[in-house]
Coordinates of C-alpha atoms and ligand atoms in Angstrom, one line a residue:
Chain A
M17 CA -0.6 -0.2 0.0
G18 CA 3.1 2.4 0.7
K19 CA 1.7 5.8 0.0
S20 CA -1.2 5.8 1.5
Y21 CA 0.8 5.7 4.8
I22 CA 2.7 8.8 4.3
Y23 CA -0.8 10.7 4.9
S24 CA -2.5 7.9 7.5
S25 CA -4.0 9.4 10.4
V26 CA -1.7 9.4 12.7
T27 CA 0.9 10.9 11.2
K28 CA -1.7 13.9 10.8
K29 CA -1.7 14.2 13.7
V30 CA 2.0 13.5 14.5
I31 CA 2.4 17.0 12.0
M32 CA -0.1 18.7 13.8
S33 CA 1.3 18.4 17.2
L34 CA 5.3 19.1 16.2
V35 CA 4.2 22.3 14.5
G36 CA 1.1 23.0 17.3
L37 CA 4.2 22.1 20.0
F38 CA 6.4 24.8 17.6
L39 CA 3.2 27.5 17.3
I40 CA 3.4 27.3 21.4
T41 CA 7.5 28.1 21.6
F42 CA 6.8 30.6 19.3
L43 CA 3.7 32.4 22.0
L44 CA 6.0 32.5 24.0
V45 CA 9.0 34.0 23.2
H46 CA 5.9 36.3 21.6
L47 CA 4.5 37.7 25.4
T48 CA 8.5 37.4 26.8
I49 CA 9.2 41.2 24.1
N50 CA 5.4 41.8 24.8
L51 CA 5.8 42.4 28.7
L52 CA 8.3 44.6 28.1
L53 CA 6.5 47.4 27.3
L54 CA 5.9 47.5 30.3
F55 CA 7.0 49.2 33.9
D56 CA 8.9 50.6 30.9
P57 CA 7.9 54.8 30.2
T58 CA 10.9 54.8 27.8
R59 CA 9.8 52.1 25.8
E60 CA 12.8 51.4 25.0
L61 CA 13.9 47.5 25.0
F62 CA 10.0 46.5 23.2
N63 CA 11.3 49.0 20.5
V64 CA 14.7 47.6 20.6
A65 CA 13.5 44.1 20.5
A66 CA 10.6 44.5 18.1
H67 CA 13.0 46.4 15.8
F68 CA 15.2 42.8 16.1
M69 CA 12.5 40.9 15.1
G70 CA 12.2 43.0 12.2
T71 CA 15.2 43.2 11.2
N72 CA 18.2 40.6 11.7
P73 CA 18.1 38.3 9.2
L74 CA 17.7 34.2 11.1
I75 CA 14.6 36.1 12.1
Q76 CA 13.3 36.7 9.2
I77 CA 14.2 33.2 8.3
F78 CA 12.0 31.9 11.1
Q79 CA 9.0 34.0 10.7
W80 CA 8.3 32.0 7.4
V81 CA 9.0 28.6 9.0
L82 CA 5.7 30.2 11.3
F83 CA 3.4 30.9 9.0
G84 CA 3.9 28.1 6.8
G85 CA 3.9 26.1 10.4
F86 CA 0.6 28.1 11.1
A87 CA -0.7 27.5 7.1
L88 CA -0.4 23.4 7.5
H89 CA -1.3 23.3 11.4
M90 CA -4.7 25.1 9.7
I91 CA -4.9 23.0 6.4
L92 CA -4.2 20.0 8.5
G93 CA -7.2 21.2 11.2
V94 CA -9.7 21.9 8.8
I95 CA -8.5 18.1 7.3
L96 CA -8.8 16.0 10.6
Q97 CA -12.4 18.0 11.9
V98 CA -14.0 17.1 8.1
Q99 CA -12.7 13.2 8.1
N100 CA -14.5 13.1 11.0
W101 CA -17.5 14.4 10.3
M102 CA -17.6 12.2 8.0
A103 CA -17.2 9.4 10.0
R104 CA -20.6 10.2 11.9
P105 CA -22.9 10.6 9.2
K106 CA -25.8 10.6 11.4
G107 CA -25.8 11.7 15.1
Y108 CA -27.6 10.9 18.3
K109 CA -30.3 12.2 19.7
K110 CA -29.3 12.0 23.4
K111 CA -25.2 12.1 23.5
A112 CA -23.9 12.3 27.4
A113 CA -20.6 14.0 28.4
S114 CA -17.9 11.6 27.4
E115 CA -14.6 13.6 26.9
K116 CA -12.2 14.0 30.1
S117 CA -10.7 16.7 27.8
L118 CA -13.3 19.4 27.8
F119 CA -11.6 21.6 25.5
S120 CA -10.8 19.0 22.6
R121 CA -14.6 19.2 21.7
F122 CA -14.3 23.3 20.5
M123 CA -10.9 22.9 18.7
I124 CA -11.9 23.4 15.3
H125 CA -14.4 26.4 17.2
T126 CA -11.4 27.7 18.9
G127 CA -9.0 26.9 16.2
I128 CA -11.4 29.0 13.7
L129 CA -11.7 31.9 16.3
I130 CA -7.8 31.9 16.4
V131 CA -7.8 32.7 12.4
V132 CA -9.8 35.4 12.2
F133 CA -7.9 37.0 15.1
L134 CA -4.8 36.9 13.6
V135 CA -6.0 38.5 10.6
I136 CA -7.8 41.1 13.0
H137 CA -4.6 41.6 14.7
F138 CA -1.9 41.3 11.4
S139 CA -3.6 44.0 9.1
D140 CA -3.3 46.3 13.5
F141 CA -0.2 45.5 14.2
F142 CA 2.4 43.5 11.6
I143 CA 1.2 44.9 8.3
K144 CA 1.2 48.6 9.3
A145 CA 5.2 47.4 10.6
K146 CA 6.1 46.6 7.8
F147 CA 4.1 48.0 4.6
L148 CA 2.5 50.2 5.0
G149 CA 5.1 52.0 7.4
E150 CA 2.5 54.6 9.3
I151 CA 4.4 54.0 12.9
G152 CA 6.3 57.3 13.6
E153 CA 10.0 57.2 14.6
I154 CA 11.8 56.8 18.3
V155 CA 15.9 57.6 18.5
Y156 CA 17.6 55.7 21.6
N157 CA 21.6 56.5 22.0
G158 CA 21.7 58.0 18.4
H159 CA 19.8 54.9 16.8
H160 CA 16.2 55.8 15.1
Y161 CA 13.9 53.3 15.8
E162 CA 10.2 52.4 14.8
D163 CA 7.7 53.3 17.4
M164 CA 6.5 50.2 17.8
G165 CA 6.1 50.7 21.6
L166 CA 3.3 54.3 21.0
L167 CA 1.6 52.2 18.5
V168 CA 0.4 49.0 20.6
I169 CA -0.3 51.5 24.1
E170 CA -2.7 53.8 21.3
K171 CA -4.9 50.7 20.6
F172 CA -5.5 49.9 23.7
Q173 CA -6.5 53.2 25.1
M174 CA -10.4 52.0 23.8
L175 CA -11.8 49.4 26.2
G176 CA -13.8 47.9 22.6
Y177 CA -10.1 47.1 22.1
V178 CA -9.2 46.0 24.7
I179 CA -12.0 43.4 24.9
F180 CA -11.8 42.0 21.7
Y181 CA -8.0 41.1 22.4
V182 CA -9.2 39.8 26.3
I183 CA -12.6 37.5 24.6
A184 CA -9.7 36.7 21.8
L185 CA -6.9 35.1 24.4
L186 CA -9.7 33.6 26.3
I187 CA -10.1 31.8 23.3
L188 CA -6.4 31.1 23.0
G189 CA -6.4 29.9 26.1
F190 CA -9.3 26.9 25.5
H191 CA -6.9 25.6 22.8
L192 CA -4.1 24.9 24.5
D193 CA -4.9 23.7 27.8
H194 CA -6.3 21.2 26.0
A195 CA -3.7 20.7 23.0
F196 CA 0.0 20.9 25.3
Q197 CA -0.8 17.9 26.8
S198 CA -2.5 16.5 23.5
A199 CA 0.3 17.2 21.1
F200 CA 2.5 14.9 23.7
Q201 CA -0.7 11.5 23.3
S202 CA 0.2 11.9 19.9
L203 CA 3.9 11.4 19.6
G204 CA 3.4 9.1 21.7
V205 CA 5.1 10.0 25.1
N206 CA 2.4 8.1 27.7
H207 CA 4.2 7.7 30.9
P208 CA 2.3 7.0 33.7
K209 CA 5.1 8.5 36.1
Y210 CA 5.5 11.9 33.5
T211 CA 1.6 11.8 31.9
P212 CA -0.3 13.2 35.1
F213 CA 3.1 16.1 34.8
I214 CA 2.3 16.3 31.4
M215 CA -1.1 17.1 32.8
G216 CA -0.9 19.8 34.9
F217 CA 1.6 21.4 32.8
S218 CA -0.5 21.7 30.5
R219 CA -3.2 23.7 32.0
F220 CA -0.9 26.2 33.4
L221 CA 0.9 27.2 30.4
A222 CA -2.5 28.3 28.8
I223 CA -3.1 30.1 31.8
V224 CA 0.3 32.1 32.2
I225 CA 0.2 32.7 28.8
T226 CA -3.3 33.4 28.7
V227 CA -2.9 35.9 31.4
G228 CA -0.1 36.8 30.8
Y229 CA -0.8 38.4 27.2
I230 CA -4.5 39.6 29.2
F231 CA -2.2 41.3 31.3
I232 CA -0.8 43.6 28.4
P233 CA -3.7 45.2 27.2
L234 CA -5.1 46.2 30.6
F235 CA -2.3 46.6 32.1
I236 CA -2.4 49.4 29.4
Y237 CA -5.6 50.4 29.1
L238 CA -5.6 51.1 33.6
K239 CA -3.0 52.8 33.2
Chain B
M19 CA -38.8 -2.9 43.4
N20 CA -41.2 -2.4 40.1
I21 CA -40.8 0.6 37.6
N22 CA -43.0 2.1 35.0
L23 CA -40.7 3.7 31.6
T24 CA -41.0 4.8 28.2
L25 CA -38.4 3.8 25.7
K26 CA -37.9 5.8 22.9
I27 CA -36.3 3.8 20.8
W28 CA -34.8 4.0 16.8
R29 CA -36.3 1.8 14.8
Q30 CA -35.0 1.1 11.4
A31 CA -36.5 -1.7 9.3
N32 CA -33.1 -2.0 6.5
Q33 CA -29.8 -0.2 5.7
D34 CA -31.1 1.6 3.1
A35 CA -34.6 2.1 5.2
P36 CA -35.0 6.2 6.6
G37 CA -35.8 5.2 10.4
K38 CA -37.4 6.8 13.5
F39 CA -38.0 6.6 17.0
V40 CA -40.9 4.7 18.2
D41 CA -42.2 6.1 22.1
Y42 CA -42.5 1.8 23.8
P43 CA -44.0 2.2 27.5
V44 CA -43.1 -0.1 29.4
E45 CA -44.5 -1.3 32.8
N46 CA -43.9 -3.4 36.1
I47 CA -40.3 -4.3 35.1
S48 CA -38.5 -5.7 37.7
T49 CA -35.2 -3.8 38.4
E50 CA -33.5 -6.6 39.5
A51 CA -34.7 -7.5 35.8
S52 CA -31.4 -7.0 33.9
F53 CA -31.4 -4.7 30.9
L54 CA -31.7 -6.8 28.0
E55 CA -34.0 -9.3 30.2
M56 CA -36.8 -5.4 29.9
M57 CA -35.9 -5.5 26.2
D58 CA -37.6 -9.3 26.3
I59 CA -40.2 -8.5 27.8
L60 CA -41.0 -5.6 25.3
N61 CA -40.5 -8.0 22.7
E62 CA -43.2 -10.3 24.0
E63 CA -45.4 -8.1 24.0
L64 CA -45.2 -6.8 20.5
V65 CA -44.7 -10.1 19.1
A66 CA -48.2 -11.0 21.0
K67 CA -49.4 -7.8 19.5
G68 CA -48.7 -9.1 16.2
E69 CA -45.2 -5.5 15.8
E70 CA -42.2 -6.5 14.9
P71 CA -40.0 -7.0 17.3
V72 CA -36.6 -5.0 18.1
A73 CA -33.5 -6.2 16.9
F74 CA -30.6 -5.4 19.0
D75 CA -27.0 -7.9 19.4
H76 CA -26.7 -10.3 22.1
D77 CA -24.5 -13.5 22.2
C78 CA -23.5 -14.5 26.0
R79 CA -25.1 -12.0 28.1
E80 CA -22.0 -12.1 30.7
G81 CA -19.8 -9.7 29.4
I82 CA -17.4 -11.5 27.4
C83 CA -18.3 -11.8 23.8
G84 CA -19.0 -8.2 22.8
M85 CA -22.0 -8.6 20.7
C86 CA -24.0 -6.0 22.5
S87 CA -23.8 -2.3 21.5
L88 CA -27.0 0.0 22.6
F89 CA -26.1 3.8 22.9
I90 CA -28.4 4.4 26.6
N91 CA -29.5 7.6 27.6
G92 CA -26.2 9.0 26.2
R93 CA -24.2 6.8 26.9
P94 CA -22.8 3.6 25.0
H95 CA -23.5 0.1 27.1
G96 CA -25.7 3.2 30.0
P97 CA -25.4 4.9 32.6
D98 CA -23.4 2.7 34.4
D99 CA -19.0 2.7 34.5
S100 CA -16.9 -0.7 32.9
I101 CA -19.8 -2.9 32.1
T102 CA -21.3 -4.2 29.1
T103 CA -25.4 -3.6 27.9
C104 CA -25.8 -7.4 28.9
Q105 CA -24.5 -6.8 32.5
L106 CA -26.2 -3.2 33.1
H107 CA -29.0 -3.6 35.8
M108 CA -32.5 -1.7 35.6
R109 CA -31.8 -0.9 39.5
K110 CA -30.0 2.3 37.7
F111 CA -32.9 4.2 36.8
K112 CA -35.6 5.7 37.9
D113 CA -39.5 5.1 38.1
G114 CA -41.2 7.0 34.7
E115 CA -37.6 7.8 33.3
T116 CA -37.4 8.1 29.8
I117 CA -34.6 5.4 27.8
V118 CA -33.6 6.9 25.1
I119 CA -32.3 3.7 23.3
E120 CA -29.9 4.7 20.1
P121 CA -27.6 1.8 17.7
W122 CA -23.2 2.8 17.4
R123 CA -23.7 5.6 14.6
A124 CA -20.5 6.1 12.9
K125 CA -19.9 5.1 9.3
P126 CA -18.5 2.1 9.4
F127 CA -20.6 0.6 11.4
P128 CA -23.8 0.9 9.5
V129 CA -27.5 -0.2 11.4
I130 CA -29.0 -3.5 9.5
K131 CA -31.5 -4.2 11.1
D132 CA -33.1 -1.2 14.1
L133 CA -30.4 -1.8 16.9
M134 CA -27.9 -3.6 15.0
V135 CA -25.0 -3.2 13.7
D136 CA -22.6 -4.7 10.9
R137 CA -19.3 -4.3 12.5
T138 CA -17.4 -6.3 10.2
A139 CA -15.2 -3.4 10.3
F140 CA -13.1 -4.2 13.2
D141 CA -13.0 -8.3 11.5
E142 CA -11.4 -6.4 9.0
I143 CA -8.8 -4.2 10.8
I144 CA -7.4 -7.5 12.5
Q145 CA -7.7 -8.9 9.1
A146 CA -5.2 -6.2 8.0
G147 CA -2.9 -7.5 11.1
G148 CA -4.1 -8.8 14.0
Y149 CA -2.7 -12.0 14.1
V150 CA 1.0 -14.0 14.0
N151 CA 2.3 -15.2 11.0
I152 CA 5.1 -16.9 12.4
N153 CA 5.6 -20.2 13.1
T154 CA 6.1 -20.6 16.6
G155 CA 6.4 -24.3 16.2
G156 CA 4.7 -26.7 18.9
V157 CA 3.7 -26.0 22.3
P158 CA 7.3 -24.6 24.2
D159 CA 8.2 -25.1 27.2
A160 CA 6.1 -22.3 29.3
N161 CA 9.7 -20.7 30.1
A162 CA 11.3 -21.2 27.7
I163 CA 10.5 -18.0 26.1
P164 CA 11.3 -14.5 28.5
I165 CA 8.8 -12.2 29.5
R166 CA 8.7 -9.5 31.9
K167 CA 5.9 -9.9 34.3
E168 CA 4.9 -6.0 33.3
N169 CA 5.0 -6.7 29.8
A170 CA 2.4 -9.4 29.9
D171 CA 0.3 -7.8 32.6
L172 CA -0.1 -5.0 29.4
A173 CA -0.5 -7.3 27.5
M174 CA -2.6 -9.6 28.9
D175 CA -5.0 -6.1 29.4
A176 CA -5.2 -4.8 26.1
A177 CA -5.9 -8.7 25.6
S178 CA -8.9 -8.3 27.2
C179 CA -10.7 -6.0 24.4
I180 CA -13.7 -7.4 23.3
G181 CA -14.4 -5.7 20.0
C182 CA -17.7 -4.5 21.0
G183 CA -17.7 -1.1 19.6
A184 CA -18.2 1.4 22.6
C185 CA -14.8 3.6 21.9
V186 CA -16.2 4.2 18.4
A187 CA -19.9 5.1 19.3
A188 CA -18.6 6.9 22.2
C189 CA -15.5 9.0 20.1
K190 CA -17.1 12.7 18.9
N191 CA -15.1 11.4 16.0
A192 CA -16.2 7.7 15.5
S193 CA -12.4 6.7 15.9
A194 CA -11.4 3.2 16.3
M195 CA -7.8 4.5 17.7
L196 CA -9.0 2.3 21.2
F197 CA -9.4 -0.7 19.9
V198 CA -7.0 -1.0 17.0
S199 CA -4.4 -0.1 19.7
A200 CA -5.1 -2.6 22.2
K201 CA -5.0 -5.3 19.1
V202 CA -1.8 -4.0 18.2
S203 CA 0.0 -3.7 22.3
Q204 CA -1.6 -7.3 22.7
F205 CA 0.9 -8.5 20.2
T206 CA 4.0 -5.7 20.3
L207 CA 4.4 -6.0 23.4
L208 CA 5.2 -10.3 23.8
P209 CA 8.0 -11.6 22.3
Q210 CA 6.4 -13.1 19.5
G211 CA 4.1 -10.9 18.4
K212 CA 7.4 -8.2 18.2
V213 CA 9.1 -9.9 15.3
E214 CA 6.0 -7.9 12.7
A215 CA 5.2 -5.5 14.8
H216 CA 6.2 -2.9 11.8
E217 CA 4.2 -4.0 9.3
R218 CA 1.2 -5.0 11.6
V219 CA 0.7 -1.8 13.0
E220 CA 0.9 0.0 9.1
N221 CA -1.9 -2.2 7.9
M222 CA -3.5 -2.1 11.0
V223 CA -3.7 1.7 10.8
A224 CA -4.0 2.2 6.9
K225 CA -6.8 -0.1 7.1
M226 CA -8.6 1.8 10.2
D227 CA -8.6 4.8 7.9
E228 CA -9.4 3.6 4.6
L229 CA -12.5 1.7 6.4
G230 CA -13.6 6.0 7.1
F231 CA -13.4 5.7 10.8
G232 CA -12.1 9.3 12.7
N233 CA -9.7 10.9 13.4
C234 CA -7.7 10.8 17.2
T235 CA -8.6 14.4 19.2
N236 CA -7.6 12.9 22.7
T237 CA -10.6 13.9 24.3
Y238 CA -9.9 10.6 25.7
A239 CA -14.3 9.6 25.9
C240 CA -13.2 5.8 24.3
E241 CA -11.2 5.1 27.7
A242 CA -14.2 6.2 29.6
E243 CA -16.9 5.2 28.3
C244 CA -14.8 1.2 27.2
P245 CA -16.3 -1.6 29.4
K246 CA -13.0 -3.5 30.0
D247 CA -11.5 -0.3 31.3
I248 CA -8.7 -0.4 28.2
S249 CA -6.2 2.5 28.4
I250 CA -5.4 5.4 26.3
T251 CA -1.6 4.6 27.2
N252 CA -2.5 1.3 24.7
I253 CA -3.1 4.2 21.9
A254 CA 0.4 5.8 22.4
R255 CA 1.6 2.8 22.5
M256 CA 0.0 2.2 18.6
N257 CA 1.8 5.8 17.8
R258 CA 5.2 5.3 19.5
E259 CA 5.0 1.9 17.4
F260 CA 3.8 3.9 14.0
L261 CA 6.3 6.6 14.3
C262 CA 9.3 4.3 14.6
A263 CA 7.9 1.5 12.3
K264 CA 8.3 4.8 10.1
V265 CA 11.0 6.1 10.4
S266 CA 13.0 2.4 10.2
Ligands
LIG321 C1 -1.3 29.6 18.5 C2 -1.6 29.0 18.0 C3 -1.6 27.3 17.7 C4 -1.0 26.7 19.0 C5 0.1 26.9 19.4 C6 -2.1 25.6 18.2 C7 -1.9 24.4 19.3 C8 -2.0 23.3 18.7 C9 -1.1 21.6 19.7 C10 -0.5 21.3 20.0 C11 -2.2 21.1 19.5 C12 -2.3 19.6 19.5 C13 -2.6 18.6 19.1 C14 -2.3 17.2 18.5 O1 -3.1 16.6 19.3 O2 -1.6 15.8 18.9 C15 -4.0 22.0 18.6 C16 -5.1 21.1 17.8 C17 -5.9 22.1 16.9 N1 -5.9 23.4 16.8 FE1 -4.0 24.2 16.9 N2 -2.8 25.9 17.3 C18 -2.7 26.8 17.4 C19 -4.1 27.1 17.1 C20 -5.3 27.1 16.2 C21 -5.1 27.1 14.5 C22 -5.4 28.6 13.5 C23 -6.4 26.6 14.5 C24 -7.6 26.4 12.8 C25 -7.6 25.8 12.4 C26 -6.0 25.1 14.9 C27 -6.8 24.4 15.2 C28 -6.6 23.2 16.1 C29 -7.5 21.9 15.6 C30 -8.7 21.2 14.7 C31 -6.7 20.8 17.0 C32 -7.3 19.3 17.3 C33 -7.0 18.2 16.2 C34 -7.5 16.8 16.1 O3 -6.9 16.4 17.1 O4 -8.3 16.7 15.8 N3 -5.1 26.1 15.8 N4 -3.4 23.1 18.4
LIG322 S1 -24.2 -10.0 25.1 FE1 -21.8 -10.7 25.1 S2 -21.3 -9.1 26.3 FE2 -23.3 -8.4 26.2

C-alpha cells in the first residue's frame, strides 16, 4: 500500500502536534517581548526587541517557517475535522459528555476563532509596521527605531479593543489547555510517571500564556 | 421494586430504510431485571400484539463476547462504568424515566436493522494484521521464552478488549484508535508478536483509515466508556510503534 500511509491519521496528528508545539514556543517568545513594554516609560526595551525581531536575518527566515507552520496546522486541522464529521454522518439524539478533556470538543471552533483574531491582529500591527510604514520614529542613543510601543499603547486606550483582545486570548487559552498535553499523547509520550505532570503543566501553561497576554492590554488601559 | 418506563427506540427496517424513533411504554419492570431482559419483555409484548420485535445484538449475556451494543441515554452500554449492556441492570433507572436507545453511530458501522449494526469493519482491521504469522512451532516449555511480568500484564490488559465498538460509539469522531491500539499492543508487547510489529501497525492503521473511521483528537471518551477499561496508553503505544515503523 506504500504511499497511503504517509498521510495516515496518525501521521497527520504527529505533524499537527509537532507544529502545534512549535507554535507554542512562538507564543512564549512573543509574550516575553510584549511584557517588556510594561514598567518601561521610554519603551526602549520593547522597541529595540521589536526592531531586532523585524530585522534580524535569522528571525526573518524563521518568520516564514512560522507562517508555514500556521498554514500547515490550519490545513491539517480542517482536513482532520472534515474527516471526523464524515465518520459519523448520522449523529445521536441524546449524547452524554464522556470526554475527559473538555476543550478537546471545541478545537476546530477555538482554532477558527484564533484565525479570525490573527487576521485582525495582523492588520493592526504587523502590516502597519511592515508595509504601510505608518509608524512614528524614536531615537535611542542616536539610533532610529520604529515606535511600535506607542502604537500598541494607543490601540489599547480603546475599551472595545481591550475587551476584544481579552476575549480572543481566552479562546486561545481554551485551545492551549487541551493542545499541549494532547500533543504528547499524539507523539506517543504517555507514561504513568510523567503524564500526570504533563496534564497539569498543560493547564498551567495555558493559564500563564493567557493571563500573561491579557495582562498587557489591561495594564495599558488602566494606567 | 418494580418501575414503569418509556422507551424511545430507534426503529429501522433495513440498511436503506430511513428509520425513526418510536416510543414504547413498558410497565412493571423489576429493578432486579437486566437491561436486555427488559428488552426481551418488550419484544414478547410486541410479538403478542403481532408487531415486529426490536432487533438488537447479544450473545453471551455475561460481558465477554462483545456483541451487545446499545447506546443508552447518551452513553454506550448505558449509565454505568466498566460494564457491557448485558451487565446493566434496571436499578440504574428511575421510575417514570424515558430511556433513549440508539444504535452505535459511525459510517463504518452501518445499521442492519433497528439497534443492530454491522461491525465487520473491526474484523477487517484484524484481518489486516491482528495475528501472528510466524511459525511458532509446537507448544514450548512455559519458561522457554522469558517475558517481563509487566509486559505480560499490559498485554493481558490490552487483550481484554472484546471488540464491542463502544470506543467508536463514544468518540465524537467515531475513531477506532482504542480498539486498534489494544489489538496492536497485545501483540507488540510479547516476543512472538514483536517479530511482525512494524508491518502489523502500518497495515492496521491503514485499514482503519481506509474504512472511514475518524481521527483521534485525544478527548479520551473511549477510555471513559470502555467496558473493559482499556487505557489510552495503548493509543500512545500505537503512535510510538507507528512512528518507529515509519522511520525504520
Ligand atoms: C497560536 C496558535 C495555535 C497553537 C499554539 C496551537 C496548538 C495546537 C496543539 C499543540 C494541538 C494539539 C495537537 C495534537 O492533538 O496532537 C492543536 C490541535 C488543534 N488545533 Fe491548534 N494551535 C493554534 C492555532 C490553531 C488554528 C489557527 C487552528 C485553525 C484551524 C487550529 C486548529 C486545531 C485543531 C482543529 C486541533 C485538533 C486536531 C485534532 O486533534 O483533531 N489551531 N493545536
Ligand atoms: S452479550 Fe456478550 S458481552 Fe454483552
